[in-house]
């Protein structure tokens, strides 16, 4: 909690744009002081901070690479110095493979890059946040929310390393949820489906056609605000007993159908 403002503190990785920014803005609207991270401190990052601060809360940006485990302590120290200890941590940052290669052709470089950020980096940052939470017992409700992907259960043979990283995150959530439940720290997984963001700009026409053909029962793209709504709900203290829950935000994409 921010001792100056009396507000809960949320940290959202990958919060410069897209899903991360929508999540951060939703939490700001709910009265959290918000820190966001990204790999670049640029005009986009500063514009994001201004958008968050417009909600009347304290906001800050800390540049840092989730994949650089040795840098995690500095990032968390900077967040705490600006706002205070984290009450709600949203692990959202992730990367796609540098090359979309068939499962039989992909490279160690592709694999190591994706898992280094999406799984290894995300795990150790969540671990660091959890240990800091445990070091400061608090009556303030606390939670960790991991934004993964429908790719945790759906195979894409031209980016299997990405699917592997998200499937691994699902077990990270279960492990952390089981370990932290007795300490009053809830852990959840949010699985987005096909979400329209800058990252999916190159496949809009492809998925427009697939959605039109019935791929998504809800008959539309997902929006970053859909993910934000789920995270906002999970950040509430009255859902903590549902720790370990997976919330699918995919318009019915992963429902098995005949």
mmCIF file with all atom_site columns, C-alpha atoms in Angstrom, residues 25-246:
data_model
loop_
_atom_site.group_PDB
_atom_site.id
_atom_site.type_symbol
_atom_site.label_atom_id
_atom_site.label_alt_id
_atom_site.label_comp_id
_atom_site.label_asym_id
_atom_site.label_entity_id
_atom_site.label_seq_id
_atom_site.pdbx_PDB_ins_code
_atom_site.Cartn_x
_atom_site.Cartn_y
_atom_site.Cartn_z
_atom_site.occupancy
_atom_site.B_iso_or_equiv
_atom_site.pdbx_formal_charge
_atom_site.auth_seq_id
_atom_site.auth_comp_id
_atom_site.auth_asym_id
_atom_site.auth_atom_id
_atom_site.pdbx_PDB_model_num
ATOM 1   C CA . UNK A 1 25  ? -6.062  1.818   -16.726 1.00 0.00 ? 25  UNK A CA 1
ATOM 2   C CA . UNK A 1 26  ? -8.825  -0.386  -15.354 1.00 0.00 ? 26  UNK A CA 1
ATOM 3   C CA . UNK A 1 27  ? -7.025  -0.740  -12.035 1.00 0.00 ? 27  UNK A CA 1
ATOM 4   C CA . UNK A 1 28  ? -6.389  3.005   -11.957 1.00 0.00 ? 28  UNK A CA 1
ATOM 5   C CA . UNK A 1 29  ? -10.111 3.572   -12.462 1.00 0.00 ? 29  UNK A CA 1
ATOM 6   C CA . UNK A 1 30  ? -10.693 1.302   -9.464  1.00 0.00 ? 30  UNK A CA 1
ATOM 7   C CA . UNK A 1 31  ? -8.503  3.507   -7.292  1.00 0.00 ? 31  UNK A CA 1
ATOM 8   C CA . UNK A 1 32  ? -5.143  1.743   -7.386  1.00 0.00 ? 32  UNK A CA 1
ATOM 9   C CA . UNK A 1 33  ? -1.874  3.605   -7.622  1.00 0.00 ? 33  UNK A CA 1
ATOM 10  C CA . UNK A 1 34  ? -0.266  1.933   -10.638 1.00 0.00 ? 34  UNK A CA 1
ATOM 11  C CA . UNK A 1 35  ? 3.247   1.131   -11.807 1.00 0.00 ? 35  UNK A CA 1
ATOM 12  C CA . UNK A 1 36  ? 3.810   -0.168  -15.323 1.00 0.00 ? 36  UNK A CA 1
ATOM 13  C CA . UNK A 1 37  ? 6.918   -1.638  -16.900 1.00 0.00 ? 37  UNK A CA 1
ATOM 14  C CA . UNK A 1 38  ? 8.253   -2.139  -20.401 1.00 0.00 ? 38  UNK A CA 1
ATOM 15  C CA . UNK A 1 39  ? 11.551  -2.544  -22.164 1.00 0.00 ? 39  UNK A CA 1
ATOM 16  C CA . UNK A 1 40  ? 11.732  1.074   -23.398 1.00 0.00 ? 40  UNK A CA 1
ATOM 17  C CA . UNK A 1 41  ? 11.365  4.413   -21.643 1.00 0.00 ? 41  UNK A CA 1
ATOM 18  C CA . UNK A 1 42  ? 9.970   6.449   -24.510 1.00 0.00 ? 42  UNK A CA 1
ATOM 19  C CA . UNK A 1 43  ? 7.150   8.810   -25.445 1.00 0.00 ? 43  UNK A CA 1
ATOM 20  C CA . UNK A 1 44  ? 4.718   5.883   -25.551 1.00 0.00 ? 44  UNK A CA 1
ATOM 21  C CA . UNK A 1 45  ? 5.565   4.966   -21.973 1.00 0.00 ? 45  UNK A CA 1
ATOM 22  C CA . UNK A 1 46  ? 5.239   8.532   -20.725 1.00 0.00 ? 46  UNK A CA 1
ATOM 23  C CA . UNK A 1 47  ? 1.916   8.977   -22.534 1.00 0.00 ? 47  UNK A CA 1
ATOM 24  C CA . UNK A 1 48  ? 0.688   5.820   -20.799 1.00 0.00 ? 48  UNK A CA 1
ATOM 25  C CA . UNK A 1 49  ? 1.655   7.242   -17.393 1.00 0.00 ? 49  UNK A CA 1
ATOM 26  C CA . UNK A 1 50  ? -0.284  10.432  -18.174 1.00 0.00 ? 50  UNK A CA 1
ATOM 27  C CA . UNK A 1 51  ? -3.358  8.387   -19.106 1.00 0.00 ? 51  UNK A CA 1
ATOM 28  C CA . UNK A 1 52  ? -3.164  6.546   -15.811 1.00 0.00 ? 52  UNK A CA 1
ATOM 29  C CA . UNK A 1 53  ? -2.600  9.681   -13.745 1.00 0.00 ? 53  UNK A CA 1
ATOM 30  C CA . UNK A 1 54  ? -5.676  11.253  -15.359 1.00 0.00 ? 54  UNK A CA 1
ATOM 31  C CA . UNK A 1 55  ? -7.725  8.911   -13.151 1.00 0.00 ? 55  UNK A CA 1
ATOM 32  C CA . UNK A 1 56  ? -6.535  10.868  -10.127 1.00 0.00 ? 56  UNK A CA 1
ATOM 33  C CA . UNK A 1 57  ? -4.072  8.285   -8.874  1.00 0.00 ? 57  UNK A CA 1
ATOM 34  C CA . UNK A 1 58  ? -0.290  8.122   -8.616  1.00 0.00 ? 58  UNK A CA 1
ATOM 35  C CA . UNK A 1 59  ? 1.369   6.430   -11.583 1.00 0.00 ? 59  UNK A CA 1
ATOM 36  C CA . UNK A 1 60  ? 4.934   5.596   -12.516 1.00 0.00 ? 60  UNK A CA 1
ATOM 37  C CA . UNK A 1 61  ? 6.889   3.807   -15.231 1.00 0.00 ? 61  UNK A CA 1
ATOM 38  C CA . UNK A 1 62  ? 9.965   1.648   -14.724 1.00 0.00 ? 62  UNK A CA 1
ATOM 39  C CA . UNK A 1 63  ? 11.912  0.373   -17.725 1.00 0.00 ? 63  UNK A CA 1
ATOM 40  C CA . UNK A 1 64  ? 13.104  -3.204  -17.410 1.00 0.00 ? 64  UNK A CA 1
ATOM 41  C CA . UNK A 1 65  ? 13.244  -6.511  -19.265 1.00 0.00 ? 65  UNK A CA 1
ATOM 42  C CA . UNK A 1 66  ? 11.279  -9.334  -17.599 1.00 0.00 ? 66  UNK A CA 1
ATOM 43  C CA . UNK A 1 67  ? 13.707  -11.773 -19.214 1.00 0.00 ? 67  UNK A CA 1
ATOM 44  C CA . UNK A 1 68  ? 16.630  -10.257 -17.288 1.00 0.00 ? 68  UNK A CA 1
ATOM 45  C CA . UNK A 1 69  ? 16.236  -12.024 -13.945 1.00 0.00 ? 69  UNK A CA 1
ATOM 46  C CA . UNK A 1 70  ? 19.213  -10.184 -12.476 1.00 0.00 ? 70  UNK A CA 1
ATOM 47  C CA . UNK A 1 71  ? 17.405  -6.863  -13.001 1.00 0.00 ? 71  UNK A CA 1
ATOM 48  C CA . UNK A 1 72  ? 14.182  -7.813  -11.193 1.00 0.00 ? 72  UNK A CA 1
ATOM 49  C CA . UNK A 1 73  ? 15.254  -6.497  -7.795  1.00 0.00 ? 73  UNK A CA 1
ATOM 50  C CA . UNK A 1 74  ? 16.096  -3.074  -9.241  1.00 0.00 ? 74  UNK A CA 1
ATOM 51  C CA . UNK A 1 75  ? 12.695  -2.844  -10.947 1.00 0.00 ? 75  UNK A CA 1
ATOM 52  C CA . UNK A 1 76  ? 10.811  -3.802  -7.791  1.00 0.00 ? 76  UNK A CA 1
ATOM 53  C CA . UNK A 1 77  ? 12.923  -1.436  -5.690  1.00 0.00 ? 77  UNK A CA 1
ATOM 54  C CA . UNK A 1 78  ? 12.070  1.408   -8.079  1.00 0.00 ? 78  UNK A CA 1
ATOM 55  C CA . UNK A 1 79  ? 8.350   0.640   -7.896  1.00 0.00 ? 79  UNK A CA 1
ATOM 56  C CA . UNK A 1 80  ? 8.447   0.556   -4.092  1.00 0.00 ? 80  UNK A CA 1
ATOM 57  C CA . UNK A 1 81  ? 10.417  3.802   -3.936  1.00 0.00 ? 81  UNK A CA 1
ATOM 58  C CA . UNK A 1 82  ? 7.835   5.548   -6.124  1.00 0.00 ? 82  UNK A CA 1
ATOM 59  C CA . UNK A 1 83  ? 4.582   4.081   -4.806  1.00 0.00 ? 83  UNK A CA 1
ATOM 60  C CA . UNK A 1 84  ? 5.164   1.548   -2.050  1.00 0.00 ? 84  UNK A CA 1
ATOM 61  C CA . UNK A 1 85  ? 4.976   -2.267  -1.823  1.00 0.00 ? 85  UNK A CA 1
ATOM 62  C CA . UNK A 1 86  ? 2.940   -4.073  -4.472  1.00 0.00 ? 86  UNK A CA 1
ATOM 63  C CA . UNK A 1 87  ? -0.495  -5.339  -3.445  1.00 0.00 ? 87  UNK A CA 1
ATOM 64  C CA . UNK A 1 88  ? -1.634  -6.626  -6.849  1.00 0.00 ? 88  UNK A CA 1
ATOM 65  C CA . UNK A 1 89  ? 0.910   -7.911  -9.351  1.00 0.00 ? 89  UNK A CA 1
ATOM 66  C CA . UNK A 1 90  ? -0.216  -8.481  -12.938 1.00 0.00 ? 90  UNK A CA 1
ATOM 67  C CA . UNK A 1 91  ? 2.274   -10.546 -14.945 1.00 0.00 ? 91  UNK A CA 1
ATOM 68  C CA . UNK A 1 92  ? 1.366   -9.548  -18.468 1.00 0.00 ? 92  UNK A CA 1
ATOM 69  C CA . UNK A 1 93  ? 4.588   -8.954  -20.421 1.00 0.00 ? 93  UNK A CA 1
ATOM 70  C CA . UNK A 1 94  ? 5.392   -11.505 -23.097 1.00 0.00 ? 94  UNK A CA 1
ATOM 71  C CA . UNK A 1 95  ? 6.998   -11.957 -26.483 1.00 0.00 ? 95  UNK A CA 1
ATOM 72  C CA . UNK A 1 96  ? 6.279   -13.845 -29.688 1.00 0.00 ? 96  UNK A CA 1
ATOM 73  C CA . UNK A 1 97  ? 8.903   -15.931 -31.485 1.00 0.00 ? 97  UNK A CA 1
ATOM 74  C CA . UNK A 1 98  ? 11.263  -13.834 -33.628 1.00 0.00 ? 98  UNK A CA 1
ATOM 75  C CA . UNK A 1 99  ? 10.426  -16.258 -36.453 1.00 0.00 ? 99  UNK A CA 1
ATOM 76  C CA . UNK A 1 100 ? 7.255   -18.281 -36.934 1.00 0.00 ? 100 UNK A CA 1
ATOM 77  C CA . UNK A 1 101 ? 8.737   -21.674 -37.733 1.00 0.00 ? 101 UNK A CA 1
ATOM 78  C CA . UNK A 1 102 ? 7.245   -25.135 -38.006 1.00 0.00 ? 102 UNK A CA 1
ATOM 79  C CA . UNK A 1 103 ? 7.660   -27.302 -34.923 1.00 0.00 ? 103 UNK A CA 1
ATOM 80  C CA . UNK A 1 104 ? 10.068  -29.487 -36.888 1.00 0.00 ? 104 UNK A CA 1
ATOM 81  C CA . UNK A 1 105 ? 12.144  -26.495 -37.990 1.00 0.00 ? 105 UNK A CA 1
ATOM 82  C CA . UNK A 1 106 ? 12.234  -24.110 -35.065 1.00 0.00 ? 106 UNK A CA 1
ATOM 83  C CA . UNK A 1 107 ? 15.555  -23.216 -33.498 1.00 0.00 ? 107 UNK A CA 1
ATOM 84  C CA . UNK A 1 108 ? 17.110  -23.189 -30.033 1.00 0.00 ? 108 UNK A CA 1
ATOM 85  C CA . UNK A 1 109 ? 17.406  -19.411 -30.394 1.00 0.00 ? 109 UNK A CA 1
ATOM 86  C CA . UNK A 1 110 ? 13.648  -19.057 -30.958 1.00 0.00 ? 110 UNK A CA 1
ATOM 87  C CA . UNK A 1 111 ? 12.891  -21.418 -28.077 1.00 0.00 ? 111 UNK A CA 1
ATOM 88  C CA . UNK A 1 112 ? 15.285  -19.839 -25.587 1.00 0.00 ? 112 UNK A CA 1
ATOM 89  C CA . UNK A 1 113 ? 14.161  -16.288 -26.357 1.00 0.00 ? 113 UNK A CA 1
ATOM 90  C CA . UNK A 1 114 ? 10.468  -16.993 -25.901 1.00 0.00 ? 114 UNK A CA 1
ATOM 91  C CA . UNK A 1 115 ? 10.770  -19.178 -22.821 1.00 0.00 ? 115 UNK A CA 1
ATOM 92  C CA . UNK A 1 116 ? 13.377  -16.871 -21.327 1.00 0.00 ? 116 UNK A CA 1
ATOM 93  C CA . UNK A 1 117 ? 10.840  -14.054 -21.152 1.00 0.00 ? 117 UNK A CA 1
ATOM 94  C CA . UNK A 1 118 ? 7.435   -15.721 -21.076 1.00 0.00 ? 118 UNK A CA 1
ATOM 95  C CA . UNK A 1 119 ? 8.211   -18.522 -18.635 1.00 0.00 ? 119 UNK A CA 1
ATOM 96  C CA . UNK A 1 120 ? 11.593  -18.216 -16.922 1.00 0.00 ? 120 UNK A CA 1
ATOM 97  C CA . UNK A 1 121 ? 11.484  -14.444 -16.536 1.00 0.00 ? 121 UNK A CA 1
ATOM 98  C CA . UNK A 1 122 ? 7.793   -14.349 -15.603 1.00 0.00 ? 122 UNK A CA 1
ATOM 99  C CA . UNK A 1 123 ? 8.252   -17.113 -13.028 1.00 0.00 ? 123 UNK A CA 1
ATOM 100 C CA . UNK A 1 124 ? 11.201  -15.533 -11.270 1.00 0.00 ? 124 UNK A CA 1
ATOM 101 C CA . UNK A 1 125 ? 9.625   -12.072 -11.236 1.00 0.00 ? 125 UNK A CA 1
ATOM 102 C CA . UNK A 1 126 ? 6.446   -13.508 -9.710  1.00 0.00 ? 126 UNK A CA 1
ATOM 103 C CA . UNK A 1 127 ? 8.624   -15.374 -7.216  1.00 0.00 ? 127 UNK A CA 1
ATOM 104 C CA . UNK A 1 128 ? 10.397  -12.140 -6.272  1.00 0.00 ? 128 UNK A CA 1
ATOM 105 C CA . UNK A 1 129 ? 7.091   -10.303 -5.828  1.00 0.00 ? 129 UNK A CA 1
ATOM 106 C CA . UNK A 1 130 ? 5.678   -13.142 -3.724  1.00 0.00 ? 130 UNK A CA 1
ATOM 107 C CA . UNK A 1 131 ? 8.727   -13.192 -1.462  1.00 0.00 ? 131 UNK A CA 1
ATOM 108 C CA . UNK A 1 132 ? 8.449   -9.445  -0.923  1.00 0.00 ? 132 UNK A CA 1
ATOM 109 C CA . UNK A 1 133 ? 4.787   -9.818  -0.072  1.00 0.00 ? 133 UNK A CA 1
ATOM 110 C CA . UNK A 1 134 ? 5.610   -12.554 2.447   1.00 0.00 ? 134 UNK A CA 1
ATOM 111 C CA . UNK A 1 135 ? 8.336   -10.416 3.998   1.00 0.00 ? 135 UNK A CA 1
ATOM 112 C CA . UNK A 1 136 ? 5.737   -7.733  4.777   1.00 0.00 ? 136 UNK A CA 1
ATOM 113 C CA . UNK A 1 137 ? 2.661   -9.295  6.400   1.00 0.00 ? 137 UNK A CA 1
ATOM 114 C CA . UNK A 1 138 ? -0.309  -7.073  5.674   1.00 0.00 ? 138 UNK A CA 1
ATOM 115 C CA . UNK A 1 139 ? -4.026  -6.810  6.283   1.00 0.00 ? 139 UNK A CA 1
ATOM 116 C CA . UNK A 1 140 ? -4.361  -5.341  2.802   1.00 0.00 ? 140 UNK A CA 1
ATOM 117 C CA . UNK A 1 141 ? -5.743  -7.905  0.303   1.00 0.00 ? 141 UNK A CA 1
ATOM 118 C CA . UNK A 1 142 ? -3.060  -9.026  -2.136  1.00 0.00 ? 142 UNK A CA 1
ATOM 119 C CA . UNK A 1 143 ? -3.111  -10.974 -5.380  1.00 0.00 ? 143 UNK A CA 1
ATOM 120 C CA . UNK A 1 144 ? -1.009  -12.150 -8.298  1.00 0.00 ? 144 UNK A CA 1
ATOM 121 C CA . UNK A 1 145 ? -2.711  -12.363 -11.699 1.00 0.00 ? 145 UNK A CA 1
ATOM 122 C CA . UNK A 1 146 ? -0.898  -14.017 -14.596 1.00 0.00 ? 146 UNK A CA 1
ATOM 123 C CA . UNK A 1 147 ? -2.099  -13.133 -18.095 1.00 0.00 ? 147 UNK A CA 1
ATOM 124 C CA . UNK A 1 148 ? -1.303  -16.175 -20.226 1.00 0.00 ? 148 UNK A CA 1
ATOM 125 C CA . UNK A 1 149 ? -3.093  -17.210 -23.427 1.00 0.00 ? 149 UNK A CA 1
ATOM 126 C CA . UNK A 1 150 ? -5.519  -19.662 -24.966 1.00 0.00 ? 150 UNK A CA 1
ATOM 127 C CA . UNK A 1 151 ? -2.274  -21.060 -26.402 1.00 0.00 ? 151 UNK A CA 1
ATOM 128 C CA . UNK A 1 152 ? -1.759  -22.733 -23.040 1.00 0.00 ? 152 UNK A CA 1
ATOM 129 C CA . UNK A 1 153 ? -4.193  -25.361 -24.344 1.00 0.00 ? 153 UNK A CA 1
ATOM 130 C CA . UNK A 1 154 ? -4.414  -24.776 -28.122 1.00 0.00 ? 154 UNK A CA 1
ATOM 131 C CA . UNK A 1 155 ? -1.570  -25.838 -30.399 1.00 0.00 ? 155 UNK A CA 1
ATOM 132 C CA . UNK A 1 156 ? -0.033  -23.581 -33.044 1.00 0.00 ? 156 UNK A CA 1
ATOM 133 C CA . UNK A 1 157 ? 2.524   -25.644 -34.937 1.00 0.00 ? 157 UNK A CA 1
ATOM 134 C CA . UNK A 1 158 ? 4.260   -22.565 -36.325 1.00 0.00 ? 158 UNK A CA 1
ATOM 135 C CA . UNK A 1 159 ? 4.971   -21.113 -32.859 1.00 0.00 ? 159 UNK A CA 1
ATOM 136 C CA . UNK A 1 160 ? 4.994   -24.063 -30.519 1.00 0.00 ? 160 UNK A CA 1
ATOM 137 C CA . UNK A 1 161 ? 7.598   -22.458 -28.244 1.00 0.00 ? 161 UNK A CA 1
ATOM 138 C CA . UNK A 1 162 ? 5.023   -19.771 -27.445 1.00 0.00 ? 162 UNK A CA 1
ATOM 139 C CA . UNK A 1 163 ? 2.414   -22.412 -26.592 1.00 0.00 ? 163 UNK A CA 1
ATOM 140 C CA . UNK A 1 164 ? 4.913   -24.255 -24.401 1.00 0.00 ? 164 UNK A CA 1
ATOM 141 C CA . UNK A 1 165 ? 5.692   -21.056 -22.516 1.00 0.00 ? 165 UNK A CA 1
ATOM 142 C CA . UNK A 1 166 ? 2.022   -20.396 -21.812 1.00 0.00 ? 166 UNK A CA 1
ATOM 143 C CA . UNK A 1 167 ? 1.327   -23.996 -20.807 1.00 0.00 ? 167 UNK A CA 1
ATOM 144 C CA . UNK A 1 168 ? 4.215   -23.676 -18.362 1.00 0.00 ? 168 UNK A CA 1
ATOM 145 C CA . UNK A 1 169 ? 2.705   -20.514 -16.930 1.00 0.00 ? 169 UNK A CA 1
ATOM 146 C CA . UNK A 1 170 ? -0.468  -22.444 -16.134 1.00 0.00 ? 170 UNK A CA 1
ATOM 147 C CA . UNK A 1 171 ? 1.553   -24.672 -13.787 1.00 0.00 ? 171 UNK A CA 1
ATOM 148 C CA . UNK A 1 172 ? 3.323   -21.653 -12.321 1.00 0.00 ? 172 UNK A CA 1
ATOM 149 C CA . UNK A 1 173 ? -0.079  -20.279 -11.322 1.00 0.00 ? 173 UNK A CA 1
ATOM 150 C CA . UNK A 1 174 ? -1.160  -23.543 -9.718  1.00 0.00 ? 174 UNK A CA 1
ATOM 151 C CA . UNK A 1 175 ? 2.107   -23.866 -7.830  1.00 0.00 ? 175 UNK A CA 1
ATOM 152 C CA . UNK A 1 176 ? 2.052   -20.299 -6.539  1.00 0.00 ? 176 UNK A CA 1
ATOM 153 C CA . UNK A 1 177 ? -1.634  -20.528 -5.654  1.00 0.00 ? 177 UNK A CA 1
ATOM 154 C CA . UNK A 1 178 ? -1.077  -23.656 -3.582  1.00 0.00 ? 178 UNK A CA 1
ATOM 155 C CA . UNK A 1 179 ? 2.001   -22.198 -1.871  1.00 0.00 ? 179 UNK A CA 1
ATOM 156 C CA . UNK A 1 180 ? 0.550   -18.772 -1.065  1.00 0.00 ? 180 UNK A CA 1
ATOM 157 C CA . UNK A 1 181 ? -3.068  -19.550 -0.190  1.00 0.00 ? 181 UNK A CA 1
ATOM 158 C CA . UNK A 1 182 ? -2.295  -19.956 3.492   1.00 0.00 ? 182 UNK A CA 1
ATOM 159 C CA . UNK A 1 183 ? -0.634  -16.551 3.506   1.00 0.00 ? 183 UNK A CA 1
ATOM 160 C CA . UNK A 1 184 ? -3.701  -14.780 2.143   1.00 0.00 ? 184 UNK A CA 1
ATOM 161 C CA . UNK A 1 185 ? -2.217  -14.112 -1.305  1.00 0.00 ? 185 UNK A CA 1
ATOM 162 C CA . UNK A 1 186 ? -4.529  -15.186 -4.119  1.00 0.00 ? 186 UNK A CA 1
ATOM 163 C CA . UNK A 1 187 ? -3.124  -16.257 -7.500  1.00 0.00 ? 187 UNK A CA 1
ATOM 164 C CA . UNK A 1 188 ? -5.092  -16.432 -10.737 1.00 0.00 ? 188 UNK A CA 1
ATOM 165 C CA . UNK A 1 189 ? -4.608  -17.082 -14.443 1.00 0.00 ? 189 UNK A CA 1
ATOM 166 C CA . UNK A 1 190 ? -6.375  -15.103 -17.163 1.00 0.00 ? 190 UNK A CA 1
ATOM 167 C CA . UNK A 1 191 ? -6.350  -16.702 -20.630 1.00 0.00 ? 191 UNK A CA 1
ATOM 168 C CA . UNK A 1 192 ? -7.077  -14.291 -23.473 1.00 0.00 ? 192 UNK A CA 1
ATOM 169 C CA . UNK A 1 193 ? -8.289  -15.589 -26.788 1.00 0.00 ? 193 UNK A CA 1
ATOM 170 C CA . UNK A 1 194 ? -7.946  -13.693 -30.070 1.00 0.00 ? 194 UNK A CA 1
ATOM 171 C CA . UNK A 1 195 ? -7.463  -10.098 -28.953 1.00 0.00 ? 195 UNK A CA 1
ATOM 172 C CA . UNK A 1 196 ? -7.198  -7.152  -31.314 1.00 0.00 ? 196 UNK A CA 1
ATOM 173 C CA . UNK A 1 197 ? -4.013  -5.259  -30.411 1.00 0.00 ? 197 UNK A CA 1
ATOM 174 C CA . UNK A 1 198 ? -0.903  -3.934  -32.131 1.00 0.00 ? 198 UNK A CA 1
ATOM 175 C CA . UNK A 1 199 ? 0.591   -7.425  -31.850 1.00 0.00 ? 199 UNK A CA 1
ATOM 176 C CA . UNK A 1 200 ? -2.194  -8.954  -33.956 1.00 0.00 ? 200 UNK A CA 1
ATOM 177 C CA . UNK A 1 201 ? -2.258  -6.179  -36.562 1.00 0.00 ? 201 UNK A CA 1
ATOM 178 C CA . UNK A 1 202 ? -0.556  -8.408  -39.130 1.00 0.00 ? 202 UNK A CA 1
ATOM 179 C CA . UNK A 1 203 ? -3.201  -11.143 -38.980 1.00 0.00 ? 203 UNK A CA 1
ATOM 180 C CA . UNK A 1 204 ? -6.387  -9.080  -38.913 1.00 0.00 ? 204 UNK A CA 1
ATOM 181 C CA . UNK A 1 205 ? -7.676  -10.227 -42.294 1.00 0.00 ? 205 UNK A CA 1
ATOM 182 C CA . UNK A 1 206 ? -6.941  -13.873 -41.468 1.00 0.00 ? 206 UNK A CA 1
ATOM 183 C CA . UNK A 1 207 ? -8.865  -13.817 -38.209 1.00 0.00 ? 207 UNK A CA 1
ATOM 184 C CA . UNK A 1 208 ? -11.630 -11.600 -39.546 1.00 0.00 ? 208 UNK A CA 1
ATOM 185 C CA . UNK A 1 209 ? -12.407 -14.428 -41.963 1.00 0.00 ? 209 UNK A CA 1
ATOM 186 C CA . UNK A 1 210 ? -12.082 -17.179 -39.337 1.00 0.00 ? 210 UNK A CA 1
ATOM 187 C CA . UNK A 1 211 ? -14.313 -15.347 -36.886 1.00 0.00 ? 211 UNK A CA 1
ATOM 188 C CA . UNK A 1 212 ? -16.860 -14.797 -39.640 1.00 0.00 ? 212 UNK A CA 1
ATOM 189 C CA . UNK A 1 213 ? -16.766 -18.572 -40.270 1.00 0.00 ? 213 UNK A CA 1
ATOM 190 C CA . UNK A 1 214 ? -17.573 -19.310 -36.619 1.00 0.00 ? 214 UNK A CA 1
ATOM 191 C CA . UNK A 1 215 ? -14.177 -19.805 -34.971 1.00 0.00 ? 215 UNK A CA 1
ATOM 192 C CA . UNK A 1 216 ? -15.266 -17.653 -32.014 1.00 0.00 ? 216 UNK A CA 1
ATOM 193 C CA . UNK A 1 217 ? -18.800 -18.323 -30.752 1.00 0.00 ? 217 UNK A CA 1
ATOM 194 C CA . UNK A 1 218 ? -19.119 -14.706 -29.600 1.00 0.00 ? 218 UNK A CA 1
ATOM 195 C CA . UNK A 1 219 ? -18.582 -13.679 -33.243 1.00 0.00 ? 219 UNK A CA 1
ATOM 196 C CA . UNK A 1 220 ? -16.096 -10.912 -32.560 1.00 0.00 ? 220 UNK A CA 1
ATOM 197 C CA . UNK A 1 221 ? -12.507 -10.127 -31.696 1.00 0.00 ? 221 UNK A CA 1
ATOM 198 C CA . UNK A 1 222 ? -11.602 -9.768  -28.064 1.00 0.00 ? 222 UNK A CA 1
ATOM 199 C CA . UNK A 1 223 ? -10.636 -6.314  -26.842 1.00 0.00 ? 223 UNK A CA 1
ATOM 200 C CA . UNK A 1 224 ? -7.971  -5.339  -24.314 1.00 0.00 ? 224 UNK A CA 1
ATOM 201 C CA . UNK A 1 225 ? -10.783 -4.016  -22.142 1.00 0.00 ? 225 UNK A CA 1
ATOM 202 C CA . UNK A 1 226 ? -12.209 -7.556  -21.941 1.00 0.00 ? 226 UNK A CA 1
ATOM 203 C CA . UNK A 1 227 ? -8.988  -8.727  -20.308 1.00 0.00 ? 227 UNK A CA 1
ATOM 204 C CA . UNK A 1 228 ? -8.934  -5.683  -18.060 1.00 0.00 ? 228 UNK A CA 1
ATOM 205 C CA . UNK A 1 229 ? -12.430 -6.477  -16.817 1.00 0.00 ? 229 UNK A CA 1
ATOM 206 C CA . UNK A 1 230 ? -11.352 -9.956  -15.744 1.00 0.00 ? 230 UNK A CA 1
ATOM 207 C CA . UNK A 1 231 ? -8.234  -8.703  -13.957 1.00 0.00 ? 231 UNK A CA 1
ATOM 208 C CA . UNK A 1 232 ? -10.205 -5.976  -12.185 1.00 0.00 ? 232 UNK A CA 1
ATOM 209 C CA . UNK A 1 233 ? -12.615 -8.588  -10.878 1.00 0.00 ? 233 UNK A CA 1
ATOM 210 C CA . UNK A 1 234 ? -9.802  -10.849 -9.663  1.00 0.00 ? 234 UNK A CA 1
ATOM 211 C CA . UNK A 1 235 ? -8.110  -7.939  -7.870  1.00 0.00 ? 235 UNK A CA 1
ATOM 212 C CA . UNK A 1 236 ? -11.108 -7.656  -5.568  1.00 0.00 ? 236 UNK A CA 1
ATOM 213 C CA . UNK A 1 237 ? -10.566 -9.072  -2.076  1.00 0.00 ? 237 UNK A CA 1
ATOM 214 C CA . UNK A 1 238 ? -13.849 -10.990 -2.027  1.00 0.00 ? 238 UNK A CA 1
ATOM 215 C CA . UNK A 1 239 ? -12.727 -13.478 -4.703  1.00 0.00 ? 239 UNK A CA 1
ATOM 216 C CA . UNK A 1 240 ? -9.553  -14.575 -2.916  1.00 0.00 ? 240 UNK A CA 1
ATOM 217 C CA . UNK A 1 241 ? -11.037 -17.936 -1.907  1.00 0.00 ? 241 UNK A CA 1
ATOM 218 C CA . UNK A 1 242 ? -11.147 -18.823 -5.612  1.00 0.00 ? 242 UNK A CA 1
ATOM 219 C CA . UNK A 1 243 ? -7.349  -18.811 -5.781  1.00 0.00 ? 243 UNK A CA 1
ATOM 220 C CA . UNK A 1 244 ? -5.891  -20.976 -8.536  1.00 0.00 ? 244 UNK A CA 1
ATOM 221 C CA . UNK A 1 245 ? -8.815  -20.297 -10.854 1.00 0.00 ? 245 UNK A CA 1
ATOM 222 C CA . UNK A 1 246 ? -8.339  -19.971 -14.614 1.00 0.00 ? 246 UNK A CA 1
#
